[in-house]
Amino acid sequence: QVQLVESGGGLVQAGDSLRLSCAASISDLSFNDMAWYRQISGNQRELVALITSGGSTNYADSVKGRFAISRDNAKNAMYLQMNSLKPEDTGIYYCYSLLVVGNGPYRREYKYWGQGTQVTVSS
């Protein structure tokens, strides 16, 4: 069982920056795809940014140019640098990990979520 623990959330003003961290209790994170999701005002969780095991990244249109996802496999950690924060970025941010093993009928997916960290951006 993999545990993911987020940290770095808080209350900031519009235009400020925050850096979220996700620590994974796993011996080797390098095979996992990782992502940050957020849940705003009770809505469904939405993908904010992802980084594959190979280092490719993708971002939601709403955060492109402002947020940057990164990972440090040696530290079993993932990060989200959030700049130029806006009030609409307010929400609970979750760390997500996906490990896929096997192919075809032997394919198995292992999905893990952190408990979330609150980010509040005041106007």
GROMACS .gro file of N, CA and C in nm:
model
  369
    1GLN      N    1   0.083  -0.118   0.000
    1GLN     CA    2   0.000   0.000   0.000
    1GLN      C    3   0.088   0.125   0.000
    2VAL      N    4   0.063   0.215  -0.093
    2VAL     CA    5   0.140   0.338  -0.103
    2VAL      C    6   0.064   0.449  -0.032
    3GLN      N    7   0.134   0.524   0.050
    3GLN     CA    8   0.074   0.641   0.114
    3GLN      C    9   0.133   0.768   0.051
    4LEU      N   10   0.044   0.862   0.023
    4LEU     CA   11   0.084   0.991  -0.032
    4LEU      C   12   0.046   1.100   0.067
    5VAL      N   13   0.140   1.186   0.098
    5VAL     CA   14   0.116   1.292   0.195
    5VAL      C   15   0.150   1.427   0.131
    6GLU      N   16   0.047   1.512   0.122
    6GLU     CA   17   0.067   1.645   0.065
    6GLU      C   18   0.103   1.744   0.175
    7SER      N   19   0.174   1.848   0.136
    7SER     CA   20   0.205   1.958   0.226
    7SER      C   21   0.227   2.084   0.144
    8GLY      N   22   0.225   2.198   0.214
    8GLY     CA   23   0.255   2.323   0.146
    8GLY      C   24   0.136   2.413   0.117
    9GLY      N   25   0.016   2.364   0.146
    9GLY     CA   26  -0.101   2.447   0.124
    9GLY      C   27  -0.107   2.561   0.225
   10GLY      N   28  -0.200   2.653   0.203
   10GLY     CA   29  -0.215   2.763   0.296
   10GLY      C   30  -0.302   2.873   0.240
   11LEU      N   31  -0.302   2.984   0.310
   11LEU     CA   32  -0.380   3.102   0.271
   11LEU      C   33  -0.284   3.208   0.217
   12VAL      N   34  -0.309   3.249   0.094
   12VAL     CA   35  -0.225   3.351   0.031
   12VAL      C   36  -0.314   3.453  -0.038
   13GLN      N   37  -0.251   3.560  -0.083
   13GLN     CA   38  -0.324   3.662  -0.158
   13GLN      C   39  -0.307   3.639  -0.307
   14ALA      N   40  -0.400   3.693  -0.383
   14ALA     CA   41  -0.391   3.683  -0.529
   14ALA      C   42  -0.257   3.739  -0.576
   15GLY      N   43  -0.195   3.664  -0.667
   15GLY     CA   44  -0.065   3.704  -0.719
   15GLY      C   45   0.052   3.638  -0.648
   16ASP      N   46   0.026   3.580  -0.533
   16ASP     CA   47   0.132   3.513  -0.457
   16ASP      C   48   0.164   3.376  -0.516
   17SER      N   49   0.263   3.312  -0.456
   17SER     CA   50   0.305   3.179  -0.499
   17SER      C   51   0.300   3.080  -0.383
   18LEU      N   52   0.282   2.955  -0.417
   18LEU     CA   53   0.289   2.845  -0.322
   18LEU      C   54   0.357   2.728  -0.389
   19ARG      N   55   0.421   2.644  -0.308
   19ARG     CA   56   0.480   2.522  -0.362
   19ARG      C   57   0.425   2.404  -0.282
   20LEU      N   58   0.352   2.319  -0.351
   20LEU     CA   59   0.299   2.199  -0.288
   20LEU      C   60   0.399   2.084  -0.304
   21SER      N   61   0.402   1.999  -0.203
   21SER     CA   62   0.487   1.881  -0.207
   21SER      C   63   0.402   1.757  -0.182
   22CYS      N   64   0.444   1.648  -0.242
   22CYS     CA   65   0.380   1.519  -0.219
   22CYS      C   66   0.489   1.418  -0.190
   23ALA      N   67   0.485   1.360  -0.072
   23ALA     CA   68   0.582   1.259  -0.033
   23ALA      C   69   0.517   1.121  -0.043
   24ALA      N   70   0.584   1.030  -0.109
   24ALA     CA   71   0.529   0.896  -0.131
   24ALA      C   72   0.607   0.793  -0.051
   25SER      N   73   0.533   0.706   0.018
   25SER     CA   74   0.596   0.598   0.094
   25SER      C   75   0.612   0.477   0.002
   26ILE      N   76   0.711   0.482  -0.082
   26ILE     CA   77   0.732   0.378  -0.181
   26ILE      C   78   0.883   0.367  -0.203
   27SER      N   79   0.927   0.246  -0.231
   27SER     CA   80   1.071   0.227  -0.244
   27SER      C   81   1.125   0.286  -0.374
   28ASP      N   82   1.041   0.288  -0.478
   28ASP     CA   83   1.084   0.338  -0.607
   28ASP      C   84   0.966   0.402  -0.679
   29LEU      N   85   0.969   0.533  -0.687
   29LEU     CA   86   0.858   0.606  -0.748
   29LEU      C   87   0.872   0.619  -0.900
   30SER      N   88   0.986   0.580  -0.953
   30SER     CA   89   1.018   0.613  -1.092
   30SER      C   90   0.925   0.549  -1.194
   31PHE      N   91   0.855   0.443  -1.157
   31PHE     CA   92   0.768   0.376  -1.252
   31PHE      C   93   0.625   0.431  -1.251
   32ASN      N   94   0.598   0.520  -1.157
   32ASN     CA   95   0.462   0.571  -1.140
   32ASN      C   96   0.442   0.701  -1.217
   33ASP      N   97   0.325   0.713  -1.280
   33ASP     CA   98   0.280   0.842  -1.328
   33ASP      C   99   0.221   0.916  -1.207
   34MET      N  100   0.243   1.046  -1.202
   34MET     CA  101   0.198   1.124  -1.088
   34MET      C  102   0.118   1.244  -1.137
   35ALA      N  103   0.031   1.293  -1.051
   35ALA     CA  104  -0.051   1.406  -1.091
   35ALA      C  105  -0.099   1.484  -0.969
   36TRP      N  106  -0.140   1.606  -0.996
   36TRP     CA  107  -0.210   1.688  -0.898
   36TRP      C  108  -0.352   1.710  -0.948
   37TYR      N  109  -0.448   1.686  -0.862
   37TYR     CA  110  -0.588   1.717  -0.888
   37TYR      C  111  -0.632   1.821  -0.786
   38ARG      N  112  -0.742   1.886  -0.816
   38ARG     CA  113  -0.801   1.977  -0.718
   38ARG      C  114  -0.952   1.965  -0.720
   39GLN      N  115  -1.008   1.995  -0.606
   39GLN     CA  116  -1.154   1.994  -0.592
   39GLN      C  117  -1.195   2.131  -0.543
   40ILE      N  118  -1.279   2.195  -0.621
   40ILE     CA  119  -1.320   2.331  -0.592
   40ILE      C  120  -1.467   2.332  -0.554
   41SER      N  121  -1.496   2.384  -0.434
   41SER     CA  122  -1.635   2.406  -0.389
   41SER      C  123  -1.724   2.285  -0.407
   42GLY      N  124  -1.675   2.168  -0.372
   42GLY     CA  125  -1.757   2.049  -0.376
   42GLY      C  126  -1.777   1.990  -0.514
   43ASN      N  127  -1.718   2.052  -0.615
   43ASN     CA  128  -1.729   1.996  -0.749
   43ASN      C  129  -1.642   1.871  -0.763
   44GLN      N  130  -1.651   1.808  -0.878
   44GLN     CA  131  -1.567   1.691  -0.902
   44GLN      C  132  -1.420   1.731  -0.905
   45ARG      N  133  -1.337   1.637  -0.870
   45ARG     CA  134  -1.194   1.662  -0.879
   45ARG      C  135  -1.156   1.682  -1.025
   46GLU      N  136  -1.069   1.780  -1.047
   46GLU     CA  137  -1.023   1.806  -1.183
   46GLU      C  138  -0.872   1.796  -1.188
   47LEU      N  139  -0.824   1.751  -1.302
   47LEU     CA  140  -0.681   1.737  -1.321
   47LEU      C  141  -0.618   1.875  -1.334
   48VAL      N  142  -0.514   1.899  -1.257
   48VAL     CA  143  -0.441   2.025  -1.264
   48VAL      C  144  -0.316   2.007  -1.349
   49ALA      N  145  -0.238   1.903  -1.316
   49ALA     CA  146  -0.114   1.878  -1.389
   49ALA      C  147  -0.073   1.734  -1.368
   50LEU      N  148  -0.007   1.677  -1.468
   50LEU     CA  149   0.044   1.542  -1.453
   50LEU      C  150   0.187   1.535  -1.504
   51ILE      N  151   0.259   1.437  -1.451
   51ILE     CA  152   0.395   1.411  -1.497
   51ILE      C  153   0.411   1.259  -1.505
   52THR      N  154   0.448   1.212  -1.621
   52THR     CA  155   0.459   1.069  -1.641
   52THR      C  156   0.589   1.015  -1.582
   53SER      N  157   0.600   0.884  -1.581
   53SER     CA  158   0.723   0.822  -1.532
   53SER      C  159   0.842   0.865  -1.618
   54GLY      N  160   0.815   0.899  -1.743
   54GLY     CA  161   0.921   0.943  -1.833
   54GLY      C  162   0.951   1.092  -1.826
   55GLY      N  163   0.873   1.164  -1.746
   55GLY     CA  164   0.898   1.306  -1.729
   55GLY      C  165   0.815   1.399  -1.816
   56SER      N  166   0.727   1.344  -1.900
   56SER     CA  167   0.639   1.429  -1.980
   56SER      C  168   0.536   1.494  -1.891
   57THR      N  169   0.500   1.617  -1.924
   57THR     CA  170   0.404   1.691  -1.841
   57THR      C  171   0.285   1.739  -1.924
   58ASN      N  172   0.176   1.761  -1.854
   58ASN     CA  173   0.057   1.815  -1.917
   58ASN      C  174  -0.016   1.898  -1.813
   59TYR      N  175  -0.083   2.004  -1.858
   59TYR     CA  176  -0.149   2.096  -1.765
   59TYR      C  177  -0.290   2.129  -1.809
   60ALA      N  178  -0.374   2.157  -1.712
   60ALA     CA  179  -0.504   2.210  -1.743
   60ALA      C  180  -0.486   2.350  -1.805
   61ASP      N  181  -0.572   2.385  -1.897
   61ASP     CA  182  -0.559   2.515  -1.964
   61ASP      C  183  -0.559   2.630  -1.864
   62SER      N  184  -0.634   2.615  -1.757
   62SER     CA  185  -0.650   2.723  -1.660
   62SER      C  186  -0.522   2.754  -1.582
   63VAL      N  187  -0.426   2.661  -1.584
   63VAL     CA  188  -0.303   2.683  -1.506
   63VAL      C  189  -0.178   2.690  -1.591
   64LYS      N  190  -0.193   2.670  -1.721
   64LYS     CA  191  -0.076   2.675  -1.810
   64LYS      C  192  -0.006   2.809  -1.799
   65GLY      N  193   0.125   2.802  -1.788
   65GLY     CA  194   0.203   2.924  -1.777
   65GLY      C  195   0.218   2.977  -1.635
   66ARG      N  196   0.138   2.922  -1.543
   66ARG     CA  197   0.144   2.968  -1.403
   66ARG      C  198   0.194   2.858  -1.309
   67PHE      N  199   0.159   2.735  -1.338
   67PHE     CA  200   0.195   2.623  -1.252
   67PHE      C  201   0.302   2.537  -1.320
   68ALA      N  202   0.385   2.473  -1.239
   68ALA     CA  203   0.486   2.382  -1.291
   68ALA      C  204   0.495   2.259  -1.203
   69ILE      N  205   0.480   2.142  -1.264
   69ILE     CA  206   0.488   2.016  -1.192
   69ILE      C  207   0.628   1.958  -1.211
   70SER      N  208   0.678   1.896  -1.107
   70SER     CA  209   0.809   1.832  -1.116
   70SER      C  210   0.813   1.714  -1.021
   71ARG      N  211   0.915   1.633  -1.035
   71ARG     CA  212   0.929   1.517  -0.949
   71ARG      C  213   1.076   1.494  -0.919
   72ASP      N  214   1.101   1.431  -0.806
   72ASP     CA  215   1.235   1.392  -0.766
   72ASP      C  216   1.227   1.246  -0.724
   73ASN      N  217   1.256   1.157  -0.815
   73ASN     CA  218   1.242   1.014  -0.786
   73ASN      C  219   1.337   0.970  -0.675
   74ALA      N  220   1.450   1.033  -0.664
   74ALA     CA  221   1.546   0.997  -0.559
   74ALA      C  222   1.488   1.024  -0.420
   75LYS      N  223   1.399   1.122  -0.413
   75LYS     CA  224   1.336   1.156  -0.285
   75LYS      C  225   1.194   1.104  -0.276
   76ASN      N  226   1.151   1.030  -0.379
   76ASN     CA  227   1.012   0.980  -0.383
   76ASN      C  228   0.914   1.093  -0.360
   77ALA      N  229   0.932   1.201  -0.434
   77ALA     CA  230   0.852   1.321  -0.412
   77ALA      C  231   0.810   1.384  -0.544
   78MET      N  232   0.701   1.459  -0.535
   78MET     CA  233   0.649   1.535  -0.648
   78MET      C  234   0.614   1.673  -0.596
   79TYR      N  235   0.620   1.771  -0.686
   79TYR     CA  236   0.597   1.909  -0.644
   79TYR      C  237   0.505   1.980  -0.743
   80LEU      N  238   0.442   2.085  -0.695
   80LEU     CA  239   0.364   2.173  -0.781
   80LEU      C  240   0.398   2.317  -0.742
   81GLN      N  241   0.469   2.385  -0.827
   81GLN     CA  242   0.499   2.526  -0.807
   81GLN      C  243   0.385   2.607  -0.866
   82MET      N  244   0.319   2.684  -0.783
   82MET     CA  245   0.204   2.762  -0.827
   82MET      C  246   0.236   2.910  -0.815
   83ASN      N  247   0.238   2.977  -0.927
   83ASN     CA  248   0.267   3.120  -0.931
   83ASN      C  249   0.145   3.197  -0.978
   84SER      N  250   0.146   3.326  -0.952
   84SER     CA  251   0.036   3.414  -0.995
   84SER      C  252  -0.099   3.355  -0.958
   85LEU      N  253  -0.112   3.316  -0.834
   85LEU     CA  254  -0.234   3.250  -0.790
   85LEU      C  255  -0.354   3.343  -0.800
   86LYS      N  256  -0.468   3.282  -0.831
   86LYS     CA  257  -0.593   3.355  -0.845
   86LYS      C  258  -0.695   3.300  -0.746
   87PRO      N  259  -0.794   3.379  -0.709
   87PRO     CA  260  -0.898   3.329  -0.618
   87PRO      C  261  -0.964   3.201  -0.669
   88GLU      N  262  -0.977   3.188  -0.799
   88GLU     CA  263  -1.039   3.067  -0.855
   88GLU      C  264  -0.952   2.943  -0.844
   89ASP      N  265  -0.828   2.958  -0.799
   89ASP     CA  266  -0.742   2.843  -0.771
   89ASP      C  267  -0.771   2.783  -0.633
   90THR      N  268  -0.854   2.850  -0.557
   90THR     CA  269  -0.888   2.801  -0.423
   90THR      C  270  -0.952   2.665  -0.430
   91GLY      N  271  -0.904   2.573  -0.346
   91GLY     CA  272  -0.960   2.439  -0.343
   91GLY      C  273  -0.871   2.345  -0.264
   92ILE      N  274  -0.910   2.220  -0.264
   92ILE     CA  275  -0.828   2.116  -0.201
   92ILE      C  276  -0.747   2.048  -0.310
   93TYR      N  277  -0.618   2.043  -0.290
   93TYR     CA  278  -0.527   1.986  -0.389
   93TYR      C  279  -0.485   1.846  -0.345
   94TYR      N  280  -0.499   1.751  -0.436
   94TYR     CA  281  -0.470   1.612  -0.406
   94TYR      C  282  -0.354   1.560  -0.491
   95CYS      N  283  -0.272   1.482  -0.429
   95CYS     CA  284  -0.165   1.410  -0.498
   95CYS      C  285  -0.220   1.275  -0.545
   96TYR      N  286  -0.181   1.233  -0.664
   96TYR     CA  287  -0.232   1.110  -0.723
   96TYR      C  288  -0.116   1.033  -0.785
   97SER      N  289  -0.121   0.902  -0.768
   97SER     CA  290  -0.017   0.816  -0.823
   97SER      C  291  -0.080   0.699  -0.897
   98LEU      N  292  -0.026   0.667  -1.012
   98LEU     CA  293  -0.076   0.555  -1.091
   98LEU      C  294   0.042   0.467  -1.133
   99LEU      N  295   0.028   0.338  -1.102
   99LEU     CA  296   0.127   0.240  -1.148
   99LEU      C  297   0.055   0.137  -1.232
  100VAL      N  298   0.100   0.119  -1.355
  100VAL     CA  299   0.043   0.020  -1.445
  100VAL      C  300   0.144  -0.091  -1.465
  101VAL      N  301   0.101  -0.214  -1.441
  101VAL     CA  302   0.190  -0.329  -1.462
  101VAL      C  303   0.118  -0.428  -1.553
  102GLY      N  304   0.196  -0.495  -1.635
  102GLY     CA  305   0.139  -0.598  -1.722
  102GLY      C  306   0.073  -0.541  -1.846
  103ASN      N  307   0.038  -0.630  -1.937
  103ASN     CA  308  -0.028  -0.593  -2.062
  103ASN      C  309  -0.149  -0.682  -2.086
  104GLY      N  310  -0.238  -0.634  -2.174
  104GLY     CA  311  -0.354  -0.712  -2.213
  104GLY      C  312  -0.433  -0.759  -2.093
  105PRO      N  313  -0.467  -0.889  -2.090
  105PRO     CA  314  -0.548  -0.940  -1.979
  105PRO      C  315  -0.475  -0.939  -1.846
  106TYR      N  316  -0.348  -0.916  -1.851
  106TYR     CA  317  -0.270  -0.916  -1.726
  106TYR      C  318  -0.242  -0.775  -1.677
  107ARG      N  319  -0.303  -0.677  -1.745
  107ARG     CA  320  -0.282  -0.538  -1.705
  107ARG      C  321  -0.348  -0.511  -1.572
  108ARG      N  322  -0.274  -0.448  -1.484
  108ARG     CA  323  -0.327  -0.408  -1.353
  108ARG      C  324  -0.291  -0.263  -1.328
  109GLU      N  325  -0.386  -0.187  -1.275
  109GLU     CA  326  -0.363  -0.049  -1.241
  109GLU      C  327  -0.372  -0.033  -1.091
  110TYR      N  328  -0.275   0.036  -1.035
  110TYR     CA  329  -0.273   0.065  -0.891
  110TYR      C  330  -0.279   0.217  -0.875
  111LYS      N  331  -0.389   0.263  -0.818
  111LYS     CA  332  -0.415   0.406  -0.804
  111LYS      C  333  -0.414   0.444  -0.657
  112TYR      N  334  -0.351   0.556  -0.627
  112TYR     CA  335  -0.343   0.602  -0.490
  112TYR      C  336  -0.369   0.753  -0.484
  113TRP      N  337  -0.433   0.793  -0.374
  113TRP     CA  338  -0.464   0.934  -0.350
  113TRP      C  339  -0.410   0.977  -0.214
  114GLY      N  340  -0.368   1.102  -0.207
  114GLY     CA  341  -0.336   1.160  -0.079
  114GLY      C  342  -0.462   1.214  -0.013
  115GLN      N  343  -0.446   1.269   0.107
  115GLN     CA  344  -0.560   1.321   0.182
  115GLN      C  345  -0.598   1.462   0.140
  116GLY      N  346  -0.510   1.530   0.070
  116GLY     CA  347  -0.539   1.664   0.022
  116GLY      C  348  -0.483   1.773   0.111
  117THR      N  349  -0.456   1.887   0.049
  117THR     CA  350  -0.410   2.004   0.123
  117THR      C  351  -0.487   2.126   0.072
  118GLN      N  352  -0.531   2.209   0.164
  118GLN     CA  353  -0.615   2.322   0.128
  118GLN      C  354  -0.531   2.439   0.079
  119VAL      N  355  -0.572   2.493  -0.034
  119VAL     CA  356  -0.514   2.615  -0.087
  119VAL      C  357  -0.624   2.720  -0.095
  120THR      N  358  -0.602   2.833  -0.030
  120THR     CA  359  -0.700   2.941  -0.032
  120THR      C  360  -0.632   3.068  -0.081
  121VAL      N  361  -0.690   3.127  -0.184
  121VAL     CA  362  -0.634   3.249  -0.243
  121VAL      C  363  -0.736   3.361  -0.226
  122SER      N  364  -0.699   3.461  -0.150
  122SER     CA  365  -0.789   3.573  -0.126
  122SER      C  366  -0.767   3.683  -0.230
  123SER      N  367  -0.871   3.754  -0.258
  123SER     CA  368  -0.863   3.860  -0.361
  123SER      C  369  -0.818   3.992  -0.301
   0.00000   0.00000   0.00000
